[in-house]
């Protein structure tokens, strides 16, 4: 069942805290990775609660708080979080402490905070919310699984009205160092808005915490409608992908030409981006195309940023220039399809509609 | 069903151990840790290399122990359910893990801390994330139609089972492999030890003098099938998952609320969904970690729900240790075995009831009992509470 | 003793990351737990770690912990009584 995106809280490498703004000013992080424009966390979290929180927990809880406040809801019917890697900073610290102390005297705090469900549970504790609480941790399906679960709940149970849902992942120094050694990222410093023009090996690491209040009914602030979510694991080739996409759209009574904007998960990795370009050539030759990972970077829940982008485009009926893959003028944007794949393993589709 | 745990490499071995009240908890033999010799644990009795040999895998440098255990249990479950016979049925996997590939990351980290630029074998980091073991299991069995991973601390596998059931119910899949895998690691052993909730002796669930948990490791999977799939394959189901509930205690990051509000809510939701009343529950496989906090809180929630008619209950963690993200599916397998064979597995090491509760678990093996429905609880850090009800078919 | 008490207050604030709290805000004789400081069971574990790291002292049992952790003064008394004895 479709759901309405009734509020948003997005902490990202862009100025996305204020939902009234929308990429009027695009942040170009010159360097080799993107990190979030962080708010003053004290504005969102009481000091006593802040003291044990690592950065990703602060980001997640603050983004959730912004979302809850905009929706004016303090007891959602479910809290669902997707995260590819969870709380890495706490994991790093606890692992280091095991070595440094030779397993003797170790503070428990980082261990407690490092569990993958930390953000979802901190939100529940903060709100005193006893309802459904779930955390998905499956690579490029983490955020998608959360969405899938939410849509299923609206279908299963009429009494479920509002679901708070988010995607979170953080960059830490050790993460950059280890994935850098695995040659996942472009090694040089460059203007990241020109990500696709940089042909060095690898992609651009990023991070973010984006939360959404999904509702079974439209609300005052509704941004857009989330129509459907699709996941395809390890498709054999491009033809399986294109068949999957056309089948997915057909199940929503849509054809390729009905899609007013396709947002591709292009991430600058020339090898992996070939898949997107082939799919474009096979399916989307006549569609308007956009991309977003030069704005948020690549991470396992980057589609949460993509969903923010699509919802804002539909709501404001404006496609920011920086998002366009090629120049175009778009009018009456009704359907946006996000097509993403994580390492050509986890292929996913998000379909959003104007309301 | 498939299960590898401290009490055996497969379900028949586990059943044998349970029938004979043999615990899998003992001195640490395989994990490289300073706590060897002082803290007991419930290890699967094989090294990574031995597991790989049993599985017929050659190069396991980028396989976490979580993945090895997972593949072993998943293969048993798939064979038991004869998944290969009907390849056209839509089949998915929902797996749970909390440690993922930390066992390998912690080996890597020792070298990495000394030399960030070159230290540590990068093969060990490929399997770090939680999705890795799920995808290795999916690929091993050729499962493609739905692949996801859940991590809600010690309630993870119960939640994986629930999601699987919902996917079947919604008609999105015909069959789904559900469960969880968690290897024992220095990370979790030191983590729970830093919380001072690891007993130096065998754990004593629901005992007045209980002094913490014993850490375990396991993988356990069940195959859930739709009525249509069961009909087509002419199989006799082992049991029915008749109800489940998920709630959050919303009290504290590690401690359960004194009245077990989240636990109570999860159990009530499960009962409501199953359409059963408390009088239909013949046995409870409790979460029963043997920490002072959990058992008191869970016991209180049980008393609040069942009032004066508390059914037989026990914690089988006194056999398998606390297998964290796998605990929900380990105990689901044990619950189904209880239904199938009409047996109740007693709680080990129990002497005196908790003074505040005055409730006592089953302490002697019972068989020949017609069990209708079993309630299985799984709770985790962050207040994640889940309950499931398994009923005989 | 008073120096030790001041030291302890500072160490507790630092170790527990009690932002916005100054040593003057903690009354040495008031209960540490269940007070305005909002300390919980995890903080108790952290104070145990702090005692081991800084003073090399171990708490033997929960009952002892309850007495020792009552206030900053009882904590200071415990330290001065046992310091130099190593593990108690």
PDB file of C-alpha atoms in Angstrom, chain B residues 86-334:
ATOM      1  CA  UNK B  86      10.424 -26.952  -6.140  1.00  0.00           C
ATOM      2  CA  UNK B  87      12.776 -24.351  -7.548  1.00  0.00           C
ATOM      3  CA  UNK B  88       9.972 -22.367  -9.182  1.00  0.00           C
ATOM      4  CA  UNK B  89       8.488 -21.372  -5.816  1.00  0.00           C
ATOM      5  CA  UNK B  90       9.449 -17.863  -4.742  1.00  0.00           C
ATOM      6  CA  UNK B  91      12.004 -18.275  -1.983  1.00  0.00           C
ATOM      7  CA  UNK B  92      13.624 -15.691   0.270  1.00  0.00           C
ATOM      8  CA  UNK B  93      15.924 -15.402   3.259  1.00  0.00           C
ATOM      9  CA  UNK B  94      15.649 -13.173   6.304  1.00  0.00           C
ATOM     10  CA  UNK B  95      18.642 -13.620   8.552  1.00  0.00           C
ATOM     11  CA  UNK B  96      19.684 -12.060  11.823  1.00  0.00           C
ATOM     12  CA  UNK B  97      23.078 -11.285  13.235  1.00  0.00           C
ATOM     13  CA  UNK B  98      24.501  -8.856  15.741  1.00  0.00           C
ATOM     14  CA  UNK B  99      28.237  -9.499  15.439  1.00  0.00           C
ATOM     15  CA  UNK B 100      28.397 -10.103  11.693  1.00  0.00           C
ATOM     16  CA  UNK B 101      32.063 -10.549  10.842  1.00  0.00           C
ATOM     17  CA  UNK B 102      33.504  -8.987  13.986  1.00  0.00           C
ATOM     18  CA  UNK B 103      35.435 -12.214  14.670  1.00  0.00           C
ATOM     19  CA  UNK B 104      37.558 -11.430  11.627  1.00  0.00           C
ATOM     20  CA  UNK B 105      37.596  -7.666  12.195  1.00  0.00           C
ATOM     21  CA  UNK B 106      39.096  -8.150  15.634  1.00  0.00           C
ATOM     22  CA  UNK B 107      41.956 -10.162  14.186  1.00  0.00           C
ATOM     23  CA  UNK B 108      42.481  -7.456  11.583  1.00  0.00           C
ATOM     24  CA  UNK B 109      42.304  -4.684  14.162  1.00  0.00           C
ATOM     25  CA  UNK B 110      45.224  -5.993  16.206  1.00  0.00           C
ATOM     26  CA  UNK B 111      47.563  -5.482  13.249  1.00  0.00           C
ATOM     27  CA  UNK B 112      45.744  -2.405  11.988  1.00  0.00           C
ATOM     28  CA  UNK B 113      46.235  -0.553  15.271  1.00  0.00           C
ATOM     29  CA  UNK B 114      49.980  -1.053  14.935  1.00  0.00           C
ATOM     30  CA  UNK B 115      50.150   0.075  11.317  1.00  0.00           C
ATOM     31  CA  UNK B 116      47.122   1.771   9.775  1.00  0.00           C
ATOM     32  CA  UNK B 117      48.653   1.956   6.308  1.00  0.00           C
ATOM     33  CA  UNK B 118      49.602  -1.682   5.941  1.00  0.00           C
ATOM     34  CA  UNK B 119      48.656  -3.660   9.043  1.00  0.00           C
ATOM     35  CA  UNK B 120      46.108  -6.465   8.880  1.00  0.00           C
ATOM     36  CA  UNK B 121      44.874  -8.753   6.128  1.00  0.00           C
ATOM     37  CA  UNK B 122      42.169  -6.914   4.203  1.00  0.00           C
ATOM     38  CA  UNK B 123      40.417 -10.192   3.446  1.00  0.00           C
ATOM     39  CA  UNK B 124      39.327 -10.075   7.050  1.00  0.00           C
ATOM     40  CA  UNK B 125      37.410  -6.831   6.575  1.00  0.00           C
ATOM     41  CA  UNK B 126      35.361  -7.899   3.560  1.00  0.00           C
ATOM     42  CA  UNK B 127      33.000  -9.824   5.798  1.00  0.00           C
ATOM     43  CA  UNK B 128      32.680  -7.187   8.524  1.00  0.00           C
ATOM     44  CA  UNK B 129      29.136  -6.000   7.848  1.00  0.00           C
ATOM     45  CA  UNK B 130      25.996  -7.863   8.889  1.00  0.00           C
ATOM     46  CA  UNK B 131      24.725  -8.406   5.354  1.00  0.00           C
ATOM     47  CA  UNK B 132      27.765 -10.476   4.403  1.00  0.00           C
ATOM     48  CA  UNK B 133      26.777 -13.730   6.125  1.00  0.00           C
ATOM     49  CA  UNK B 134      23.219 -13.494   4.794  1.00  0.00           C
ATOM     50  CA  UNK B 135      24.428 -13.130   1.206  1.00  0.00           C
ATOM     51  CA  UNK B 136      26.863 -16.012   1.564  1.00  0.00           C
ATOM     52  CA  UNK B 137      24.030 -18.240   2.803  1.00  0.00           C
ATOM     53  CA  UNK B 138      21.719 -17.001   0.032  1.00  0.00           C
ATOM     54  CA  UNK B 139      24.374 -17.711  -2.608  1.00  0.00           C
ATOM     55  CA  UNK B 140      25.181 -21.112  -1.148  1.00  0.00           C
ATOM     56  CA  UNK B 141      21.531 -22.140  -1.497  1.00  0.00           C
ATOM     57  CA  UNK B 142      20.710 -20.118  -4.603  1.00  0.00           C
ATOM     58  CA  UNK B 143      18.094 -17.969  -2.843  1.00  0.00           C
ATOM     59  CA  UNK B 144      17.310 -14.733  -4.682  1.00  0.00           C
ATOM     60  CA  UNK B 145      13.733 -13.591  -4.338  1.00  0.00           C
ATOM     61  CA  UNK B 146      14.104 -11.694  -1.091  1.00  0.00           C
ATOM     62  CA  UNK B 147      17.303 -11.133   0.872  1.00  0.00           C
ATOM     63  CA  UNK B 148      17.496  -9.084   4.043  1.00  0.00           C
ATOM     64  CA  UNK B 149      19.180  -8.899   7.434  1.00  0.00           C
ATOM     65  CA  UNK B 150      17.895  -7.790  10.803  1.00  0.00           C
ATOM     66  CA  UNK B 151      19.831  -6.657  13.850  1.00  0.00           C
ATOM     67  CA  UNK B 152      17.877  -5.851  16.973  1.00  0.00           C
ATOM     68  CA  UNK B 153      20.402  -7.196  19.479  1.00  0.00           C
ATOM     69  CA  UNK B 154      19.313 -10.379  21.250  1.00  0.00           C
ATOM     70  CA  UNK B 155      15.807 -10.380  19.771  1.00  0.00           C
ATOM     71  CA  UNK B 156      17.096 -10.360  16.176  1.00  0.00           C
ATOM     72  CA  UNK B 157      16.271 -13.892  15.048  1.00  0.00           C
ATOM     73  CA  UNK B 158      12.756 -13.714  16.485  1.00  0.00           C
ATOM     74  CA  UNK B 159      12.225 -10.603  14.396  1.00  0.00           C
ATOM     75  CA  UNK B 160      13.636 -12.343  11.322  1.00  0.00           C
ATOM     76  CA  UNK B 161      11.103 -15.130  11.816  1.00  0.00           C
ATOM     77  CA  UNK B 162       8.318 -12.565  12.152  1.00  0.00           C
ATOM     78  CA  UNK B 163       9.236 -10.704   9.005  1.00  0.00           C
ATOM     79  CA  UNK B 164       9.436 -13.982   7.117  1.00  0.00           C
ATOM     80  CA  UNK B 165       5.967 -14.920   8.302  1.00  0.00           C
ATOM     81  CA  UNK B 166       4.613 -11.541   7.217  1.00  0.00           C
ATOM     82  CA  UNK B 167       6.135 -11.928   3.736  1.00  0.00           C
ATOM     83  CA  UNK B 168       4.436 -15.312   3.375  1.00  0.00           C
ATOM     84  CA  UNK B 169       1.151 -13.992   4.696  1.00  0.00           C
ATOM     85  CA  UNK B 170       1.212 -11.066   2.286  1.00  0.00           C
ATOM     86  CA  UNK B 171       1.703 -13.510  -0.582  1.00  0.00           C
ATOM     87  CA  UNK B 172       5.078 -12.047  -1.522  1.00  0.00           C
ATOM     88  CA  UNK B 173       6.957 -15.314  -1.062  1.00  0.00           C
ATOM     89  CA  UNK B 174       6.051 -18.996  -1.056  1.00  0.00           C
ATOM     90  CA  UNK B 175       8.893 -20.053   1.181  1.00  0.00           C
ATOM     91  CA  UNK B 176      11.364 -18.227   3.351  1.00  0.00           C
ATOM     92  CA  UNK B 177      14.420 -19.309   5.269  1.00  0.00           C
ATOM     93  CA  UNK B 178      14.392 -17.454   8.582  1.00  0.00           C
ATOM     94  CA  UNK B 179      16.671 -17.404  11.572  1.00  0.00           C
ATOM     95  CA  UNK B 180      19.983 -16.077  12.709  1.00  0.00           C
ATOM     96  CA  UNK B 181      23.663 -16.680  13.184  1.00  0.00           C
ATOM     97  CA  UNK B 182      26.112 -15.241  15.684  1.00  0.00           C
ATOM     98  CA  UNK B 183      29.602 -16.486  16.363  1.00  0.00           C
ATOM     99  CA  UNK B 184      31.260 -16.036  19.710  1.00  0.00           C
ATOM    100  CA  UNK B 185      33.797 -13.229  19.582  1.00  0.00           C
ATOM    101  CA  UNK B 186      36.154 -11.429  21.876  1.00  0.00           C
ATOM    102  CA  UNK B 187      34.071  -8.345  21.170  1.00  0.00           C
ATOM    103  CA  UNK B 188      30.882  -9.698  22.702  1.00  0.00           C
ATOM    104  CA  UNK B 189      32.583 -11.701  25.452  1.00  0.00           C
ATOM    105  CA  UNK B 190      34.431  -8.602  26.652  1.00  0.00           C
ATOM    106  CA  UNK B 191      31.349  -6.493  26.074  1.00  0.00           C
ATOM    107  CA  UNK B 192      29.113  -8.514  28.342  1.00  0.00           C
ATOM    108  CA  UNK B 193      31.975  -8.970  30.765  1.00  0.00           C
ATOM    109  CA  UNK B 194      32.436  -5.192  30.961  1.00  0.00           C
ATOM    110  CA  UNK B 195      28.770  -5.039  31.939  1.00  0.00           C
ATOM    111  CA  UNK B 196      29.594  -7.566  34.662  1.00  0.00           C
ATOM    112  CA  UNK B 197      26.847  -9.924  33.636  1.00  0.00           C
ATOM    113  CA  UNK B 198      28.913 -12.987  32.679  1.00  0.00           C
ATOM    114  CA  UNK B 199      28.818 -15.801  35.212  1.00  0.00           C
ATOM    115  CA  UNK B 200      32.125 -17.549  35.949  1.00  0.00           C
ATOM    116  CA  UNK B 201      30.114 -20.716  36.558  1.00  0.00           C
ATOM    117  CA  UNK B 202      27.260 -22.325  34.663  1.00  0.00           C
ATOM    118  CA  UNK B 203      24.450 -19.840  34.303  1.00  0.00           C
ATOM    119  CA  UNK B 204      21.448 -20.300  36.624  1.00  0.00           C
ATOM    120  CA  UNK B 205      18.324 -18.937  34.919  1.00  0.00           C
ATOM    121  CA  UNK B 206      15.509 -17.924  37.276  1.00  0.00           C
ATOM    122  CA  UNK B 207      17.522 -18.837  40.359  1.00  0.00           C
ATOM    123  CA  UNK B 208      17.652 -16.496  43.326  1.00  0.00           C
ATOM    124  CA  UNK B 209      21.470 -16.577  43.178  1.00  0.00           C
ATOM    125  CA  UNK B 210      21.843 -16.280  39.417  1.00  0.00           C
ATOM    126  CA  UNK B 211      24.896 -14.282  38.531  1.00  0.00           C
ATOM    127  CA  UNK B 212      24.824 -13.600  34.840  1.00  0.00           C
ATOM    128  CA  UNK B 213      24.828 -15.301  31.465  1.00  0.00           C
ATOM    129  CA  UNK B 214      27.186 -17.636  29.627  1.00  0.00           C
ATOM    130  CA  UNK B 215      27.914 -16.481  26.129  1.00  0.00           C
ATOM    131  CA  UNK B 216      27.154 -18.937  23.365  1.00  0.00           C
ATOM    132  CA  UNK B 217      27.281 -19.157  19.602  1.00  0.00           C
ATOM    133  CA  UNK B 218      24.942 -20.754  17.155  1.00  0.00           C
ATOM    134  CA  UNK B 219      23.104 -20.576  13.887  1.00  0.00           C
ATOM    135  CA  UNK B 220      19.564 -21.806  13.516  1.00  0.00           C
ATOM    136  CA  UNK B 221      17.166 -21.548  10.597  1.00  0.00           C
ATOM    137  CA  UNK B 222      13.630 -22.622   9.904  1.00  0.00           C
ATOM    138  CA  UNK B 223      11.803 -22.801   6.609  1.00  0.00           C
ATOM    139  CA  UNK B 224       8.401 -21.125   6.645  1.00  0.00           C
ATOM    140  CA  UNK B 225       6.079 -22.054   3.832  1.00  0.00           C
ATOM    141  CA  UNK B 226       2.736 -20.820   2.651  1.00  0.00           C
ATOM    142  CA  UNK B 227      -0.265 -23.125   2.732  1.00  0.00           C
ATOM    143  CA  UNK B 228      -0.031 -23.334  -1.064  1.00  0.00           C
ATOM    144  CA  UNK B 229       3.614 -24.379  -1.010  1.00  0.00           C
ATOM    145  CA  UNK B 230       2.917 -27.013   1.621  1.00  0.00           C
ATOM    146  CA  UNK B 231       0.042 -28.344  -0.456  1.00  0.00           C
ATOM    147  CA  UNK B 232       2.063 -28.463  -3.654  1.00  0.00           C
ATOM    148  CA  UNK B 233       4.975 -30.257  -2.101  1.00  0.00           C
ATOM    149  CA  UNK B 234       2.720 -32.580  -0.034  1.00  0.00           C
ATOM    150  CA  UNK B 235       4.735 -31.987   3.073  1.00  0.00           C
ATOM    151  CA  UNK B 236       3.619 -32.310   6.659  1.00  0.00           C
ATOM    152  CA  UNK B 237       4.447 -29.110   8.491  1.00  0.00           C
ATOM    153  CA  UNK B 238       6.366 -29.456  11.731  1.00  0.00           C
ATOM    154  CA  UNK B 239       4.418 -26.724  13.469  1.00  0.00           C
ATOM    155  CA  UNK B 240       2.505 -23.546  12.886  1.00  0.00           C
ATOM    156  CA  UNK B 241       3.761 -20.093  13.817  1.00  0.00           C
ATOM    157  CA  UNK B 242       0.427 -18.941  15.138  1.00  0.00           C
ATOM    158  CA  UNK B 243       1.283 -15.553  16.557  1.00  0.00           C
ATOM    159  CA  UNK B 244       4.035 -13.033  17.141  1.00  0.00           C
ATOM    160  CA  UNK B 245       4.499  -9.622  18.663  1.00  0.00           C
ATOM    161  CA  UNK B 246       7.146  -6.927  18.648  1.00  0.00           C
ATOM    162  CA  UNK B 247       7.359  -4.084  21.140  1.00  0.00           C
ATOM    163  CA  UNK B 248       9.860  -1.796  22.763  1.00  0.00           C
ATOM    164  CA  UNK B 249      10.347  -1.535  26.500  1.00  0.00           C
ATOM    165  CA  UNK B 250      11.385   2.132  26.051  1.00  0.00           C
ATOM    166  CA  UNK B 251      12.990   2.149  29.472  1.00  0.00           C
ATOM    167  CA  UNK B 252      16.779   1.951  29.301  1.00  0.00           C
ATOM    168  CA  UNK B 253      19.490   1.049  26.792  1.00  0.00           C
ATOM    169  CA  UNK B 254      20.541  -2.098  28.660  1.00  0.00           C
ATOM    170  CA  UNK B 255      18.185  -2.621  31.593  1.00  0.00           C
ATOM    171  CA  UNK B 256      14.666  -4.014  31.343  1.00  0.00           C
ATOM    172  CA  UNK B 257      11.900  -2.171  33.133  1.00  0.00           C
ATOM    173  CA  UNK B 258      11.016  -3.582  36.575  1.00  0.00           C
ATOM    174  CA  UNK B 259       7.558  -4.662  35.427  1.00  0.00           C
ATOM    175  CA  UNK B 260       8.711  -5.900  32.012  1.00  0.00           C
ATOM    176  CA  UNK B 261       6.286  -3.608  30.175  1.00  0.00           C
ATOM    177  CA  UNK B 262       7.817  -4.245  26.743  1.00  0.00           C
ATOM    178  CA  UNK B 263       7.943  -7.993  27.309  1.00  0.00           C
ATOM    179  CA  UNK B 264       4.328  -8.043  28.424  1.00  0.00           C
ATOM    180  CA  UNK B 265       3.206  -6.063  25.420  1.00  0.00           C
ATOM    181  CA  UNK B 266       5.073  -8.359  23.003  1.00  0.00           C
ATOM    182  CA  UNK B 267       3.477 -11.446  24.577  1.00  0.00           C
ATOM    183  CA  UNK B 268       0.014  -9.865  24.521  1.00  0.00           C
ATOM    184  CA  UNK B 269       0.397  -8.950  20.853  1.00  0.00           C
ATOM    185  CA  UNK B 270       1.459 -12.506  20.034  1.00  0.00           C
ATOM    186  CA  UNK B 271      -1.515 -13.968  21.897  1.00  0.00           C
ATOM    187  CA  UNK B 272      -3.884 -11.535  20.269  1.00  0.00           C
ATOM    188  CA  UNK B 273      -2.641 -12.402  16.804  1.00  0.00           C
ATOM    189  CA  UNK B 274      -2.874 -16.134  17.434  1.00  0.00           C
ATOM    190  CA  UNK B 275      -6.436 -15.828  18.695  1.00  0.00           C
ATOM    191  CA  UNK B 276      -5.415 -17.922  21.697  1.00  0.00           C
ATOM    192  CA  UNK B 277      -5.788 -17.200  25.377  1.00  0.00           C
ATOM    193  CA  UNK B 278      -3.216 -17.733  28.093  1.00  0.00           C
ATOM    194  CA  UNK B 279      -4.842 -21.064  28.965  1.00  0.00           C
ATOM    195  CA  UNK B 280      -3.828 -22.480  25.566  1.00  0.00           C
ATOM    196  CA  UNK B 281      -0.133 -22.011  26.297  1.00  0.00           C
ATOM    197  CA  UNK B 282       1.290 -25.270  27.637  1.00  0.00           C
ATOM    198  CA  UNK B 283       4.931 -24.286  27.922  1.00  0.00           C
ATOM    199  CA  UNK B 284       7.057 -21.148  27.763  1.00  0.00           C
ATOM    200  CA  UNK B 285      10.568 -21.172  26.420  1.00  0.00           C
ATOM    201  CA  UNK B 286      11.685 -18.089  28.314  1.00  0.00           C
ATOM    202  CA  UNK B 287      14.349 -15.601  27.308  1.00  0.00           C
ATOM    203  CA  UNK B 288      15.910 -16.402  30.712  1.00  0.00           C
ATOM    204  CA  UNK B 289      19.449 -15.123  30.268  1.00  0.00           C
ATOM    205  CA  UNK B 290      20.230 -15.601  33.975  1.00  0.00           C
ATOM    206  CA  UNK B 291      21.184 -11.972  34.467  1.00  0.00           C
ATOM    207  CA  UNK B 292      19.685 -10.562  37.656  1.00  0.00           C
ATOM    208  CA  UNK B 293      17.794  -7.925  35.689  1.00  0.00           C
ATOM    209  CA  UNK B 294      16.326  -9.987  32.838  1.00  0.00           C
ATOM    210  CA  UNK B 295      14.973 -12.876  34.828  1.00  0.00           C
ATOM    211  CA  UNK B 296      13.335 -10.653  37.410  1.00  0.00           C
ATOM    212  CA  UNK B 297      11.771  -8.431  34.777  1.00  0.00           C
ATOM    213  CA  UNK B 298      10.703 -11.297  32.503  1.00  0.00           C
ATOM    214  CA  UNK B 299       9.362 -13.266  35.460  1.00  0.00           C
ATOM    215  CA  UNK B 300       7.328 -10.271  36.541  1.00  0.00           C
ATOM    216  CA  UNK B 301       5.927  -9.863  33.035  1.00  0.00           C
ATOM    217  CA  UNK B 302       5.021 -13.580  32.950  1.00  0.00           C
ATOM    218  CA  UNK B 303       3.246 -13.278  36.284  1.00  0.00           C
ATOM    219  CA  UNK B 304       1.397 -10.197  35.093  1.00  0.00           C
ATOM    220  CA  UNK B 305       0.230 -11.979  31.966  1.00  0.00           C
ATOM    221  CA  UNK B 306      -0.582 -15.435  33.302  1.00  0.00           C
ATOM    222  CA  UNK B 307      -1.616 -14.373  36.814  1.00  0.00           C
ATOM    223  CA  UNK B 308      -2.031 -17.488  38.990  1.00  0.00           C
ATOM    224  CA  UNK B 309      -1.924 -19.979  36.122  1.00  0.00           C
ATOM    225  CA  UNK B 310       1.638 -19.784  34.927  1.00  0.00           C
ATOM    226  CA  UNK B 311       2.331 -22.711  32.572  1.00  0.00           C
ATOM    227  CA  UNK B 312       5.508 -24.765  32.746  1.00  0.00           C
ATOM    228  CA  UNK B 313       8.508 -22.718  31.706  1.00  0.00           C
ATOM    229  CA  UNK B 314      12.271 -23.028  31.395  1.00  0.00           C
ATOM    230  CA  UNK B 315      15.264 -21.340  29.865  1.00  0.00           C
ATOM    231  CA  UNK B 316      17.237 -23.492  27.455  1.00  0.00           C
ATOM    232  CA  UNK B 317      20.114 -21.011  27.571  1.00  0.00           C
ATOM    233  CA  UNK B 318      21.490 -23.303  30.281  1.00  0.00           C
ATOM    234  CA  UNK B 319      22.320 -25.677  27.365  1.00  0.00           C
ATOM    235  CA  UNK B 320      23.178 -23.402  24.459  1.00  0.00           C
ATOM    236  CA  UNK B 321      24.425 -20.330  26.308  1.00  0.00           C
ATOM    237  CA  UNK B 322      23.102 -16.977  25.188  1.00  0.00           C
ATOM    238  CA  UNK B 323      23.515 -17.070  21.436  1.00  0.00           C
ATOM    239  CA  UNK B 324      22.570 -13.375  21.027  1.00  0.00           C
ATOM    240  CA  UNK B 325      21.101 -12.648  17.600  1.00  0.00           C
ATOM    241  CA  UNK B 326      20.589 -16.374  16.980  1.00  0.00           C
ATOM    242  CA  UNK B 327      18.814 -17.019  20.289  1.00  0.00           C
ATOM    243  CA  UNK B 328      15.324 -16.438  18.881  1.00  0.00           C
ATOM    244  CA  UNK B 329      15.715 -19.078  16.184  1.00  0.00           C
ATOM    245  CA  UNK B 330      17.659 -21.505  18.407  1.00  0.00           C
ATOM    246  CA  UNK B 331      14.767 -21.396  20.836  1.00  0.00           C
ATOM    247  CA  UNK B 332      12.237 -21.575  18.005  1.00  0.00           C
ATOM    248  CA  UNK B 333      13.871 -24.829  16.885  1.00  0.00           C
ATOM    249  CA  UNK B 334      13.807 -26.157  20.447  1.00  0.00           C
TER     250      UNK B 334
END
